[in-house]
């Protein structure tokens, strides 16, 4: 017998094309949540109380904007479909972590003040990414290490040598 299947919170939605503002706002919210796109008007997140509640709030906003929306709890009938969804979500987060890593590496040789500003900004960006990182890729650890290397206690400057 195989182990318990992962459940997914699905949001099925439809919004009128005009005005476009609610569609744009919806897509931005879904992107911030890190949803996996299954098809047009159908997105998924691993099901837990938080993700289900978030999708329910978004569904309410869709209906308030004149659209239709339903939240479902489901599991895929084929493991391959779930694997594709997980892989797409993982790759999206990996790309975000790679971008943070590149920014941290660019800031590494900057002056102290600029490096501190980059540290604060990149720590905040890491927190935003981690909130939507349901399947952490190896890139996460590399990005975290590169950002923390910007901390003054983790850097050595030639100015500190006598």
mmCIF file of C-alpha atoms in Angstrom:
data_model
loop_
_atom_site.group_PDB
_atom_site.id
_atom_site.type_symbol
_atom_site.label_atom_id
_atom_site.label_comp_id
_atom_site.label_asym_id
_atom_site.label_seq_id
_atom_site.Cartn_x
_atom_site.Cartn_y
_atom_site.Cartn_z
ATOM 1 C CA UNK A 1 0.000 0.000 0.000
ATOM 2 C CA UNK A 2 1.386 3.407 -0.904
ATOM 3 C CA UNK A 3 1.677 6.310 1.553
ATOM 4 C CA UNK A 4 -0.840 9.095 2.030
ATOM 5 C CA UNK A 5 -1.365 11.254 -1.014
ATOM 6 C CA UNK A 6 -0.665 14.957 -0.878
ATOM 7 C CA UNK A 7 -3.765 17.074 -1.009
ATOM 8 C CA UNK A 8 -3.972 20.263 -2.995
ATOM 9 C CA UNK A 9 -6.092 23.366 -2.592
ATOM 10 C CA UNK A 10 -7.344 24.318 -6.042
ATOM 11 C CA UNK A 11 -8.807 27.630 -7.105
ATOM 12 C CA UNK A 12 -10.964 27.555 -10.195
ATOM 13 C CA UNK A 13 -11.813 31.074 -11.309
ATOM 14 C CA UNK A 14 -13.161 33.150 -14.148
ATOM 15 C CA UNK A 15 -13.108 36.924 -14.378
ATOM 16 C CA UNK A 16 -14.545 39.188 -17.078
ATOM 17 C CA UNK A 17 -11.890 40.488 -19.498
ATOM 18 C CA UNK A 18 -12.955 44.095 -18.908
ATOM 19 C CA UNK A 19 -12.090 45.909 -16.819
ATOM 20 C CA UNK A 20 -8.617 44.378 -16.738
ATOM 21 C CA UNK A 21 -7.620 45.777 -13.335
ATOM 22 C CA UNK A 22 -9.185 42.924 -11.283
ATOM 23 C CA UNK A 23 -7.486 40.326 -13.534
ATOM 24 C CA UNK A 24 -4.099 41.977 -13.081
ATOM 25 C CA UNK A 25 -4.585 42.307 -9.317
ATOM 26 C CA UNK A 26 -5.647 38.650 -9.104
ATOM 27 C CA UNK A 27 -2.612 37.426 -11.027
ATOM 28 C CA UNK A 28 -0.271 39.464 -8.797
ATOM 29 C CA UNK A 29 -1.832 37.968 -5.664
ATOM 30 C CA UNK A 30 -1.587 34.449 -7.062
ATOM 31 C CA UNK A 31 2.044 35.020 -8.001
ATOM 32 C CA UNK A 32 2.841 36.279 -4.472
ATOM 33 C CA UNK A 33 1.315 33.052 -3.120
ATOM 34 C CA UNK A 34 3.489 30.937 -5.429
ATOM 35 C CA UNK A 35 0.625 28.991 -6.996
ATOM 36 C CA UNK A 36 1.168 26.263 -9.537
ATOM 37 C CA UNK A 37 -0.737 26.904 -12.748
ATOM 38 C CA UNK A 38 -2.663 23.815 -13.835
ATOM 39 C CA UNK A 39 -4.536 25.454 -16.713
ATOM 40 C CA UNK A 40 -6.223 28.725 -17.570
ATOM 41 C CA UNK A 41 -8.286 29.684 -14.547
ATOM 42 C CA UNK A 42 -7.088 26.780 -12.405
ATOM 43 C CA UNK A 43 -4.255 27.081 -9.876
ATOM 44 C CA UNK A 44 -3.047 24.920 -6.998
ATOM 45 C CA UNK A 45 -1.218 25.091 -3.699
ATOM 46 C CA UNK A 46 -0.344 22.283 -1.290
ATOM 47 C CA UNK A 47 -3.392 22.075 0.981
ATOM 48 C CA UNK A 48 -3.159 23.242 4.557
ATOM 49 C CA UNK A 49 -5.271 25.597 6.639
ATOM 50 C CA UNK A 50 -3.256 28.664 5.561
ATOM 51 C CA UNK A 51 -3.254 28.028 1.818
ATOM 52 C CA UNK A 52 -6.916 27.058 1.799
ATOM 53 C CA UNK A 53 -7.841 30.251 3.645
ATOM 54 C CA UNK A 54 -5.732 32.367 1.272
ATOM 55 C CA UNK A 55 -7.431 30.868 -1.764
ATOM 56 C CA UNK A 56 -10.853 31.339 -0.165
ATOM 57 C CA UNK A 57 -10.107 35.039 0.352
ATOM 58 C CA UNK A 58 -9.028 35.355 -3.265
ATOM 59 C CA UNK A 59 -12.160 33.501 -4.419
ATOM 60 C CA UNK A 60 -14.266 36.016 -2.520
ATOM 61 C CA UNK A 61 -12.419 38.893 -4.191
ATOM 62 C CA UNK A 62 -13.039 37.290 -7.599
ATOM 63 C CA UNK A 63 -16.782 37.094 -6.970
ATOM 64 C CA UNK A 64 -16.779 40.667 -5.629
ATOM 65 C CA UNK A 65 -15.241 41.703 -8.974
ATOM 66 C CA UNK A 66 -18.054 40.071 -10.951
ATOM 67 C CA UNK A 67 -16.369 36.748 -11.595
ATOM 68 C CA UNK A 68 -16.886 33.203 -10.409
ATOM 69 C CA UNK A 69 -14.559 31.187 -8.196
ATOM 70 C CA UNK A 70 -14.534 27.916 -6.307
ATOM 71 C CA UNK A 71 -11.951 26.410 -3.971
ATOM 72 C CA UNK A 72 -11.520 22.627 -4.073
ATOM 73 C CA UNK A 73 -9.450 20.174 -2.064
ATOM 74 C CA UNK A 74 -8.203 17.367 -4.274
ATOM 75 C CA UNK A 75 -5.360 15.040 -5.174
ATOM 76 C CA UNK A 76 -4.168 14.186 -8.681
ATOM 77 C CA UNK A 77 -5.271 10.897 -10.171
ATOM 78 C CA UNK A 78 -1.802 10.388 -11.714
ATOM 79 C CA UNK A 79 1.459 10.886 -9.822
ATOM 80 C CA UNK A 80 3.072 12.258 -12.985
ATOM 81 C CA UNK A 81 0.752 15.247 -13.000
ATOM 82 C CA UNK A 82 1.627 16.079 -9.426
ATOM 83 C CA UNK A 83 5.333 15.680 -10.181
ATOM 84 C CA UNK A 84 5.036 18.169 -13.070
ATOM 85 C CA UNK A 85 3.246 20.672 -10.845
ATOM 86 C CA UNK A 86 5.784 20.316 -8.025
ATOM 87 C CA UNK A 87 8.664 20.611 -10.494
ATOM 88 C CA UNK A 88 7.238 23.792 -12.026
ATOM 89 C CA UNK A 89 6.762 25.356 -8.591
ATOM 90 C CA UNK A 90 10.274 24.300 -7.499
ATOM 91 C CA UNK A 91 11.866 25.720 -10.643
ATOM 92 C CA UNK A 92 10.045 29.028 -10.208
ATOM 93 C CA UNK A 93 11.440 29.394 -6.673
ATOM 94 C CA UNK A 94 14.906 28.257 -7.806
ATOM 95 C CA UNK A 95 14.977 31.081 -10.360
ATOM 96 C CA UNK A 96 14.048 33.581 -7.643
ATOM 97 C CA UNK A 97 16.780 32.273 -5.338
ATOM 98 C CA UNK A 98 19.320 32.427 -8.182
ATOM 99 C CA UNK A 99 18.397 36.070 -8.722
ATOM 100 C CA UNK A 100 18.952 36.826 -5.008
ATOM 101 C CA UNK A 101 22.265 34.946 -5.108
ATOM 102 C CA UNK A 102 23.428 37.030 -8.080
ATOM 103 C CA UNK A 103 22.459 40.257 -6.298
ATOM 104 C CA UNK A 104 24.312 39.180 -3.147
ATOM 105 C CA UNK A 105 27.404 38.348 -5.170
ATOM 106 C CA UNK A 106 27.216 41.753 -6.881
ATOM 107 C CA UNK A 107 27.014 43.471 -3.478
ATOM 108 C CA UNK A 108 29.866 41.468 -1.973
ATOM 109 C CA UNK A 109 32.584 43.879 -3.158
ATOM 110 C CA UNK A 110 30.600 47.051 -2.465
ATOM 111 C CA UNK A 111 31.344 49.485 0.326
ATOM 112 C CA UNK A 112 30.128 48.809 3.855
ATOM 113 C CA UNK A 113 27.036 51.043 3.652
ATOM 114 C CA UNK A 114 25.924 49.643 0.316
ATOM 115 C CA UNK A 115 26.567 46.078 1.492
ATOM 116 C CA UNK A 116 24.427 46.695 4.612
ATOM 117 C CA UNK A 117 21.576 48.088 2.486
ATOM 118 C CA UNK A 118 21.806 45.062 0.212
ATOM 119 C CA UNK A 119 21.780 42.756 3.243
ATOM 120 C CA UNK A 120 18.539 44.275 4.585
ATOM 121 C CA UNK A 121 16.888 44.296 1.156
ATOM 122 C CA UNK A 122 17.931 40.745 0.265
ATOM 123 C CA UNK A 123 16.926 39.334 3.664
ATOM 124 C CA UNK A 124 13.447 40.795 3.098
ATOM 125 C CA UNK A 125 13.358 39.326 -0.414
ATOM 126 C CA UNK A 126 14.362 35.909 0.949
ATOM 127 C CA UNK A 127 11.504 36.056 3.463
ATOM 128 C CA UNK A 128 9.027 36.876 0.661
ATOM 129 C CA UNK A 129 10.286 33.975 -1.449
ATOM 130 C CA UNK A 130 10.298 31.550 1.509
ATOM 131 C CA UNK A 131 6.609 32.273 2.191
ATOM 132 C CA UNK A 132 5.783 30.798 -1.224
ATOM 133 C CA UNK A 133 8.468 28.114 -1.238
ATOM 134 C CA UNK A 134 6.567 24.872 -0.679
ATOM 135 C CA UNK A 135 9.255 22.592 -2.164
ATOM 136 C CA UNK A 136 12.637 24.185 -1.333
ATOM 137 C CA UNK A 137 15.247 23.762 -4.074
ATOM 138 C CA UNK A 138 18.987 23.495 -3.316
ATOM 139 C CA UNK A 139 19.326 27.098 -4.545
ATOM 140 C CA UNK A 140 17.633 28.264 -1.334
ATOM 141 C CA UNK A 141 20.584 27.408 0.895
ATOM 142 C CA UNK A 142 23.100 28.959 -1.511
ATOM 143 C CA UNK A 143 21.104 32.204 -1.630
ATOM 144 C CA UNK A 144 20.743 32.313 2.167
ATOM 145 C CA UNK A 145 24.487 31.802 2.631
ATOM 146 C CA UNK A 146 25.375 34.459 0.061
ATOM 147 C CA UNK A 147 23.067 36.986 1.710
ATOM 148 C CA UNK A 148 24.373 36.266 5.212
ATOM 149 C CA UNK A 149 27.944 36.596 3.917
ATOM 150 C CA UNK A 150 27.131 40.301 3.409
ATOM 151 C CA UNK A 151 26.794 40.778 7.190
ATOM 152 C CA UNK A 152 29.689 42.890 8.524
ATOM 153 C CA UNK A 153 30.650 40.129 10.986
ATOM 154 C CA UNK A 154 31.074 37.765 8.027
ATOM 155 C CA UNK A 155 33.206 40.058 5.881
ATOM 156 C CA UNK A 156 36.774 41.164 6.111
ATOM 157 C CA UNK A 157 37.871 44.452 4.670
ATOM 158 C CA UNK A 158 41.320 45.740 3.995
ATOM 159 C CA UNK A 159 40.415 48.817 6.055
ATOM 160 C CA UNK A 160 40.353 46.654 9.202
ATOM 161 C CA UNK A 161 43.991 45.605 8.833
ATOM 162 C CA UNK A 162 46.562 47.929 10.482
#
